[in-house]
PDB file of C-alpha atoms and ligand atoms in Angstrom:
ATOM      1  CA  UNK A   1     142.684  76.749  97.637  1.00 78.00           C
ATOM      2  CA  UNK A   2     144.760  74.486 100.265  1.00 81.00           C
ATOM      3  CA  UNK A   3     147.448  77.289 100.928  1.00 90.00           C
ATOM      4  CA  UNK A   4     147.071  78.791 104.459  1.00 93.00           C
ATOM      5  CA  UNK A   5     147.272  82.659 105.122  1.00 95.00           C
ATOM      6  CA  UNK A   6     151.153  82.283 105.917  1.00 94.00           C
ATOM      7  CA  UNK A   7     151.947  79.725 103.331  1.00 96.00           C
ATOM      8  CA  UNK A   8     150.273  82.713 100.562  1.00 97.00           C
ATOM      9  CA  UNK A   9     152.040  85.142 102.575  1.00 96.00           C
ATOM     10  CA  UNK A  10     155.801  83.286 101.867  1.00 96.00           C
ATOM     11  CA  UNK A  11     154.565  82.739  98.234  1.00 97.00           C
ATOM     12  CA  UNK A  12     154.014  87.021  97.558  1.00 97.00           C
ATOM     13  CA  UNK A  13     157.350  87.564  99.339  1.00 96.00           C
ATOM     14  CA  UNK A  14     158.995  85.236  96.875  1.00 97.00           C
ATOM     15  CA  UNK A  15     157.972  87.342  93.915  1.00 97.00           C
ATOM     16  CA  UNK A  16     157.521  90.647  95.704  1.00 97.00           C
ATOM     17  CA  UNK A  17     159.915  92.527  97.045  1.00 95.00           C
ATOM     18  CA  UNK A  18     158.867  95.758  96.681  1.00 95.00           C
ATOM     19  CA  UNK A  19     157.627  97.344  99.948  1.00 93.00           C
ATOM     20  CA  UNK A  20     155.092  99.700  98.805  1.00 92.00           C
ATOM     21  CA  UNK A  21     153.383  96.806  96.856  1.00 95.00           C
ATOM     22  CA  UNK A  22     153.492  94.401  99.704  1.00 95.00           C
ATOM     23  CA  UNK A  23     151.951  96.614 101.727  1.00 94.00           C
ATOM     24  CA  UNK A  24     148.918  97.613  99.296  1.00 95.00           C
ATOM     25  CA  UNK A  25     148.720  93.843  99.106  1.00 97.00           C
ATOM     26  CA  UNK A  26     148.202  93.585 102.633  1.00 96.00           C
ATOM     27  CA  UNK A  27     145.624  96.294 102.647  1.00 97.00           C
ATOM     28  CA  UNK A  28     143.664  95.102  99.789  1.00 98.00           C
ATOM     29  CA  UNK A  29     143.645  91.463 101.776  1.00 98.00           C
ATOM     30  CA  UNK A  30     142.597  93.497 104.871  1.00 98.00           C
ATOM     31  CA  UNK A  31     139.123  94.970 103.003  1.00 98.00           C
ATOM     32  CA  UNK A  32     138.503  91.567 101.002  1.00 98.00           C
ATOM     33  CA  UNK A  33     138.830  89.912 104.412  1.00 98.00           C
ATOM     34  CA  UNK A  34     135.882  93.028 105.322  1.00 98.00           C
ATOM     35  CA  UNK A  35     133.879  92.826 102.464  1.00 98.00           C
ATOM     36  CA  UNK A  36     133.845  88.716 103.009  1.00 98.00           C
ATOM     37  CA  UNK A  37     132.194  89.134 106.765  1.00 98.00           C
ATOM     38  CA  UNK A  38     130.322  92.064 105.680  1.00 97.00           C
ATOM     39  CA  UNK A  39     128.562  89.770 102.077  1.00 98.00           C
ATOM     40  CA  UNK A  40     129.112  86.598 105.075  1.00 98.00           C
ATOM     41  CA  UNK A  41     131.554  84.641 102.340  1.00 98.00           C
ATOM     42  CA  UNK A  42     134.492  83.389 102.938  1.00 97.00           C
ATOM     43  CA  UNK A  43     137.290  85.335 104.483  1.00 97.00           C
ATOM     44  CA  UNK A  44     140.441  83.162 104.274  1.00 97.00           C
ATOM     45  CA  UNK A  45     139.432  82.747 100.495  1.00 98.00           C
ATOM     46  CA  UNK A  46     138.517  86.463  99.700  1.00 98.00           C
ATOM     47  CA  UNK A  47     141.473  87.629 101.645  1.00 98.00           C
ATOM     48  CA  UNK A  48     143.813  85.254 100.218  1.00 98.00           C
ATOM     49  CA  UNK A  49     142.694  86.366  96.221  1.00 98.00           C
ATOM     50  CA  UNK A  50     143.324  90.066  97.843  1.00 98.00           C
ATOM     51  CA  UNK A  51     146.799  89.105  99.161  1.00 98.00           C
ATOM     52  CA  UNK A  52     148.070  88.088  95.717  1.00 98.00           C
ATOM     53  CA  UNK A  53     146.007  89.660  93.533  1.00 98.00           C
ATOM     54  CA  UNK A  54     149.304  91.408  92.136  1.00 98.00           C
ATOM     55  CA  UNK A  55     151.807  88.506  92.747  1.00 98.00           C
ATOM     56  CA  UNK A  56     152.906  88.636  89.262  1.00 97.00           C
ATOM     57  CA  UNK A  57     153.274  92.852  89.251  1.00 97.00           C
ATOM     58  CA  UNK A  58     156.970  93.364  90.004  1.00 97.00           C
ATOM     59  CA  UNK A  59     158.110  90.786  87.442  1.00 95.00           C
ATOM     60  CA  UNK A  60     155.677  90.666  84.484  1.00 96.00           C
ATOM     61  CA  UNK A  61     155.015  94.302  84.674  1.00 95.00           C
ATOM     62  CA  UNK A  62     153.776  94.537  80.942  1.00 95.00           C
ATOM     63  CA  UNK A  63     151.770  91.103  81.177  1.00 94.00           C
ATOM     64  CA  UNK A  64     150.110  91.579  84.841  1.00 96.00           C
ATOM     65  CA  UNK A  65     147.532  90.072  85.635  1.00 96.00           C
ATOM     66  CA  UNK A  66     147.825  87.680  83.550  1.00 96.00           C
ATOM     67  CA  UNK A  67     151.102  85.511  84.934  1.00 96.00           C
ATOM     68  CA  UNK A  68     150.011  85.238  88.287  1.00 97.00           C
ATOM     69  CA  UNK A  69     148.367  81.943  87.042  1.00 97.00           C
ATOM     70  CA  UNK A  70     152.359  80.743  86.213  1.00 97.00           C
ATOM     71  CA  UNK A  71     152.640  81.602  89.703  1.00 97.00           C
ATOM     72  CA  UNK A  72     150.150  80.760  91.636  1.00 97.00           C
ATOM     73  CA  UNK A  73     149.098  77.450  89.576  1.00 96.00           C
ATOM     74  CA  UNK A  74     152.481  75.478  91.053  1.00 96.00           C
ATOM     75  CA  UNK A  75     151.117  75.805  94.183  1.00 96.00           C
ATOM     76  CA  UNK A  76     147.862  74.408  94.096  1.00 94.00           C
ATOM     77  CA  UNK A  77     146.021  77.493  92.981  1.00 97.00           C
ATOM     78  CA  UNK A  78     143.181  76.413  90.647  1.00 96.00           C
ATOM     79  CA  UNK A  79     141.724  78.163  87.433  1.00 97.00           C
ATOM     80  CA  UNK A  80     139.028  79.755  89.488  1.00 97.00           C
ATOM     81  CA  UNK A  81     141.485  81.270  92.132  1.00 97.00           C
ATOM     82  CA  UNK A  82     143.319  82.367  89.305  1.00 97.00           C
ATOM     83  CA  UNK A  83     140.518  84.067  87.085  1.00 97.00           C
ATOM     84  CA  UNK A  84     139.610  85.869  90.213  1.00 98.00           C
ATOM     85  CA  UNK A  85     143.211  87.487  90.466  1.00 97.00           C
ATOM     86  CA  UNK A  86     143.413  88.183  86.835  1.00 97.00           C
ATOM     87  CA  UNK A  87     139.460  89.961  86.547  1.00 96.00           C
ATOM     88  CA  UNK A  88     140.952  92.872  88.662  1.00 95.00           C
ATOM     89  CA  UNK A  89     142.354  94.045  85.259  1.00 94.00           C
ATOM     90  CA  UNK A  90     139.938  97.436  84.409  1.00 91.00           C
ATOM     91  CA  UNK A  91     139.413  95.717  80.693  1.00 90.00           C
ATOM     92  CA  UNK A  92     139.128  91.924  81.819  1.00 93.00           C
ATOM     93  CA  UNK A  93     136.579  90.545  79.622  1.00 92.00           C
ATOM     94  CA  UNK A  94     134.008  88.638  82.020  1.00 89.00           C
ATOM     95  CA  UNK A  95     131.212  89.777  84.098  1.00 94.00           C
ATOM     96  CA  UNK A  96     132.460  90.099  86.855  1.00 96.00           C
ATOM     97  CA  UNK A  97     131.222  88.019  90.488  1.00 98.00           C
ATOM     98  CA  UNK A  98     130.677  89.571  94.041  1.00 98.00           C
ATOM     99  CA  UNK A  99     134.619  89.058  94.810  1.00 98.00           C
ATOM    100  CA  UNK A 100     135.675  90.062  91.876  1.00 98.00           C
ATOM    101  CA  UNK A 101     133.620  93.512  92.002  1.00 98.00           C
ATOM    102  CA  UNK A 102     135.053  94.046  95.420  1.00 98.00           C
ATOM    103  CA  UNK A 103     138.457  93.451  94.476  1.00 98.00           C
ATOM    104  CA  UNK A 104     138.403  95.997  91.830  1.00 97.00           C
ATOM    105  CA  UNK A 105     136.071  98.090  94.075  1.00 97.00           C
ATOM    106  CA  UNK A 106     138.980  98.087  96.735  1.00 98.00           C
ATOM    107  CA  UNK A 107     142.166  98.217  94.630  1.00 96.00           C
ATOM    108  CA  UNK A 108     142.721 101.465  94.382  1.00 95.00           C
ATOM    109  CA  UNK A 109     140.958 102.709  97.248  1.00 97.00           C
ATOM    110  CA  UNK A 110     142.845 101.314  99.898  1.00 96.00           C
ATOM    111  CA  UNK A 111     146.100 103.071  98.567  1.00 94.00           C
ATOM    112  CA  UNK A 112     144.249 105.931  98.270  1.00 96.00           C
ATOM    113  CA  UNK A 113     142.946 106.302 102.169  1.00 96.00           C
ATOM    114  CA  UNK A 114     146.013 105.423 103.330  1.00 94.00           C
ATOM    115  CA  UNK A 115     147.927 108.158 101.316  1.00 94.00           C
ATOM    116  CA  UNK A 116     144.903 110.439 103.039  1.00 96.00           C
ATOM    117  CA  UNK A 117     146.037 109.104 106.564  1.00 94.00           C
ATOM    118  CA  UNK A 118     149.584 109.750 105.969  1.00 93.00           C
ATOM    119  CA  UNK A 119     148.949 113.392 105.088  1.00 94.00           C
ATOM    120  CA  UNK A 120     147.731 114.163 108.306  1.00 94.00           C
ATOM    121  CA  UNK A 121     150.117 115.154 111.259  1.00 93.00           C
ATOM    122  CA  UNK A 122     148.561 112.062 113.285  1.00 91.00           C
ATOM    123  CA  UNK A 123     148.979 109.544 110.343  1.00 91.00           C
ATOM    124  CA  UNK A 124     146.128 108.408 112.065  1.00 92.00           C
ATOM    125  CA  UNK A 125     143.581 105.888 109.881  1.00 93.00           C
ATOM    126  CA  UNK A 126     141.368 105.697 113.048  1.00 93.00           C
ATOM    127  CA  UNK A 127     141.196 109.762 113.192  1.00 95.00           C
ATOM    128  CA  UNK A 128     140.473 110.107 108.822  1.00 96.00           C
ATOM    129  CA  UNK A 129     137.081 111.216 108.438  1.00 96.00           C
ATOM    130  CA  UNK A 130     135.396 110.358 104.959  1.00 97.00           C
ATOM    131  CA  UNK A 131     134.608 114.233 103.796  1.00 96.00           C
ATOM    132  CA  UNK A 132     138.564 114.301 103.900  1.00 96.00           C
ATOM    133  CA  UNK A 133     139.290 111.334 101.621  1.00 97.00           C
ATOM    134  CA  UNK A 134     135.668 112.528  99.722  1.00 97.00           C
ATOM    135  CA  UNK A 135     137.826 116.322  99.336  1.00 96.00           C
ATOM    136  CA  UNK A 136     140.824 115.137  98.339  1.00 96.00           C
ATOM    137  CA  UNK A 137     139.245 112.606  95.965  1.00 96.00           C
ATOM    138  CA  UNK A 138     138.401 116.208  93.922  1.00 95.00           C
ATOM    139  CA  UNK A 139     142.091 117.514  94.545  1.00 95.00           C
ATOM    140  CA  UNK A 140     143.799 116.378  91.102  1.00 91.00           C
ATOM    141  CA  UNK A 141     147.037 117.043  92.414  1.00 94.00           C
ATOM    142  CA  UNK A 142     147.230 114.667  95.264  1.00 96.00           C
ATOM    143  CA  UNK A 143     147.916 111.329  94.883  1.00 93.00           C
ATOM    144  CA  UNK A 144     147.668 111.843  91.269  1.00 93.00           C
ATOM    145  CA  UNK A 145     148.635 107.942  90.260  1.00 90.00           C
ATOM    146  CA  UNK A 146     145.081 107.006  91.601  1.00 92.00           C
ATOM    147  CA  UNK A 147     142.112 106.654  89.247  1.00 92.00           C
ATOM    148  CA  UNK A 148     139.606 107.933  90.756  1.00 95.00           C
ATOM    149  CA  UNK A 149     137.056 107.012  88.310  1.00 93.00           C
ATOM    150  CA  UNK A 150     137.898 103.510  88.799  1.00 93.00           C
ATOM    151  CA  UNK A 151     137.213 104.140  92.384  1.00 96.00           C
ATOM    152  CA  UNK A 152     133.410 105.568  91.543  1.00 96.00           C
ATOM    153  CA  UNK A 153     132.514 103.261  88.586  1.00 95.00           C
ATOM    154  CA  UNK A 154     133.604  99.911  90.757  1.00 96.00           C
ATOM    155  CA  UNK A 155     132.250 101.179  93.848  1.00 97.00           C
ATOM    156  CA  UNK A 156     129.177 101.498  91.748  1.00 97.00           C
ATOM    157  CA  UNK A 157     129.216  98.358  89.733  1.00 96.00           C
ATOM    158  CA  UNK A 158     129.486  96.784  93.202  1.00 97.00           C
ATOM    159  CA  UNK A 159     126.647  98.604  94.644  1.00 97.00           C
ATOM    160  CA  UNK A 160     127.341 100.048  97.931  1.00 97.00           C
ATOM    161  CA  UNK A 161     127.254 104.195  98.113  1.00 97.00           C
ATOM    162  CA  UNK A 162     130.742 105.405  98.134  1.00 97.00           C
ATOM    163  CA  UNK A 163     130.793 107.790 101.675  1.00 97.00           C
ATOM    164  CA  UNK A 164     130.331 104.570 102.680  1.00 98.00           C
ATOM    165  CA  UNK A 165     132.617 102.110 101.181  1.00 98.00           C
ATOM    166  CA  UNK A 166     135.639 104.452 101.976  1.00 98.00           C
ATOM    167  CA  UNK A 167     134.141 104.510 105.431  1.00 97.00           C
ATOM    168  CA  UNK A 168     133.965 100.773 105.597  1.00 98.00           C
ATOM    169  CA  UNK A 169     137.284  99.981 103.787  1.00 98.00           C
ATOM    170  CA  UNK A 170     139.264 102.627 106.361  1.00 97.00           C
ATOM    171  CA  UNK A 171     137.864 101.534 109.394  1.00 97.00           C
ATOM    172  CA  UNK A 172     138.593  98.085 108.503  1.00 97.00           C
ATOM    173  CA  UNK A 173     142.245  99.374 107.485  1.00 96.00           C
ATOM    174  CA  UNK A 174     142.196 101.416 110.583  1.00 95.00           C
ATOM    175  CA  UNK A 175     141.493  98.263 113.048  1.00 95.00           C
ATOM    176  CA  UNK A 176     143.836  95.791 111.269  1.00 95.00           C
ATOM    177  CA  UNK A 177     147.266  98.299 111.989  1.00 92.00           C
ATOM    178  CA  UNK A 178     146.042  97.566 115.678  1.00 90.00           C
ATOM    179  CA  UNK A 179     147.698  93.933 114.633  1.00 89.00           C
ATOM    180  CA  UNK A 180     151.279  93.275 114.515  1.00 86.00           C
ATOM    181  CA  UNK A 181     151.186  91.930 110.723  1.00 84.00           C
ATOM    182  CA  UNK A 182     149.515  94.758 109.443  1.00 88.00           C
ATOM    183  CA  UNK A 183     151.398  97.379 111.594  1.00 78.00           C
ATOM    184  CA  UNK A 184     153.683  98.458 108.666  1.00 74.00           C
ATOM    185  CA  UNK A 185     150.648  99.555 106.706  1.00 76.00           C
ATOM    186  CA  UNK A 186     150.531 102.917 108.222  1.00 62.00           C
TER     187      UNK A 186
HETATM  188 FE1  FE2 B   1     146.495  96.055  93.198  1.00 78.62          FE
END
């Protein structure tokens, strides 16, 4: 991967222009760019596969994942970049590496504590507290679109105890709206 953060940045917004799905773009590049420092890999690179794991969502909604490689592939994005975008699908055949477990492991869940920050009168990600998102993770009727048995099985396949991943994943979420690029998020 040659592209730099703004260069993959331009790219999304060429094939995105949804607002709700750049922004859980953004957030799932925010807690691959956590998840890098925390496992010491590479940040650019596990933020970048983050940033565009769903490049080819808005227009190949019935073949998503799999065109972001006719996207992505023009552009200097090789086969392995590409397999990592396309193993966040819940029935992708491989076993699945470190990244690729953490991308599926924060997917949903970012989406999820941010719809648990919005709910409060704050909005405030830095005020959530982790028995909220952990309650409201058992309340069927909000945010309803979320598995949230994707969110236990690939915080489990990934290893890491979930009070603590959604504590991780919103604190990280919580510090990055402190930056300009990520202000929108929340
Ligand atoms: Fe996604």
């Amino acid at each position: 991967m040659n592209a730099t953060r703004e260069e993959a940045w331009k790219l999304l917004q060429q094939h995105v222009g949804n607002e709700s799905l750049l922004k859980h773009c953004l957030a799932v590049e925010i807690a691959m760019r956590a998840y890098a420092e925390m496992f010491s890999e590479d940040q650019e690179y596990w933020g970048a596969v983050g940033l565009l794991h769903d490049i080819d969502f808005e227009k190949y909604p019935d073949q998503h994942p799999y065109q972001a490689g006719s996207l992505l592939a023009p552009h200097g994005f090789d086969v392995e970049f590409i397999a990592n975008v396309e193993s966040h699908d819940r029935n992708w055949p491989g076993e699945r590496t470190l990244l690729q477990k953490t991308l599926l492991a924060v997917d949903e869940l970012t989406g999820f504590i941010i719809a648990c920050a919005l709910v409060r009168p704050d909005k405030s990600l830095e005020k959530l507290e982790v028995k909220s998102v952990m309650k409201k993770m058992k309340d069927k009727a909000f945010a309803r679109a979320v598995n949230r048995e994707t969110i236990i099985t690939s915080a489990d396949a990934l290893g890491v105890e979930l009070k603590e991943h959604i504590a991780y994943v919103a604190k990280a979420l919580a510090a990055a709206v402190q930056k300009p690029k990520y202000q929108k998020l929340a």
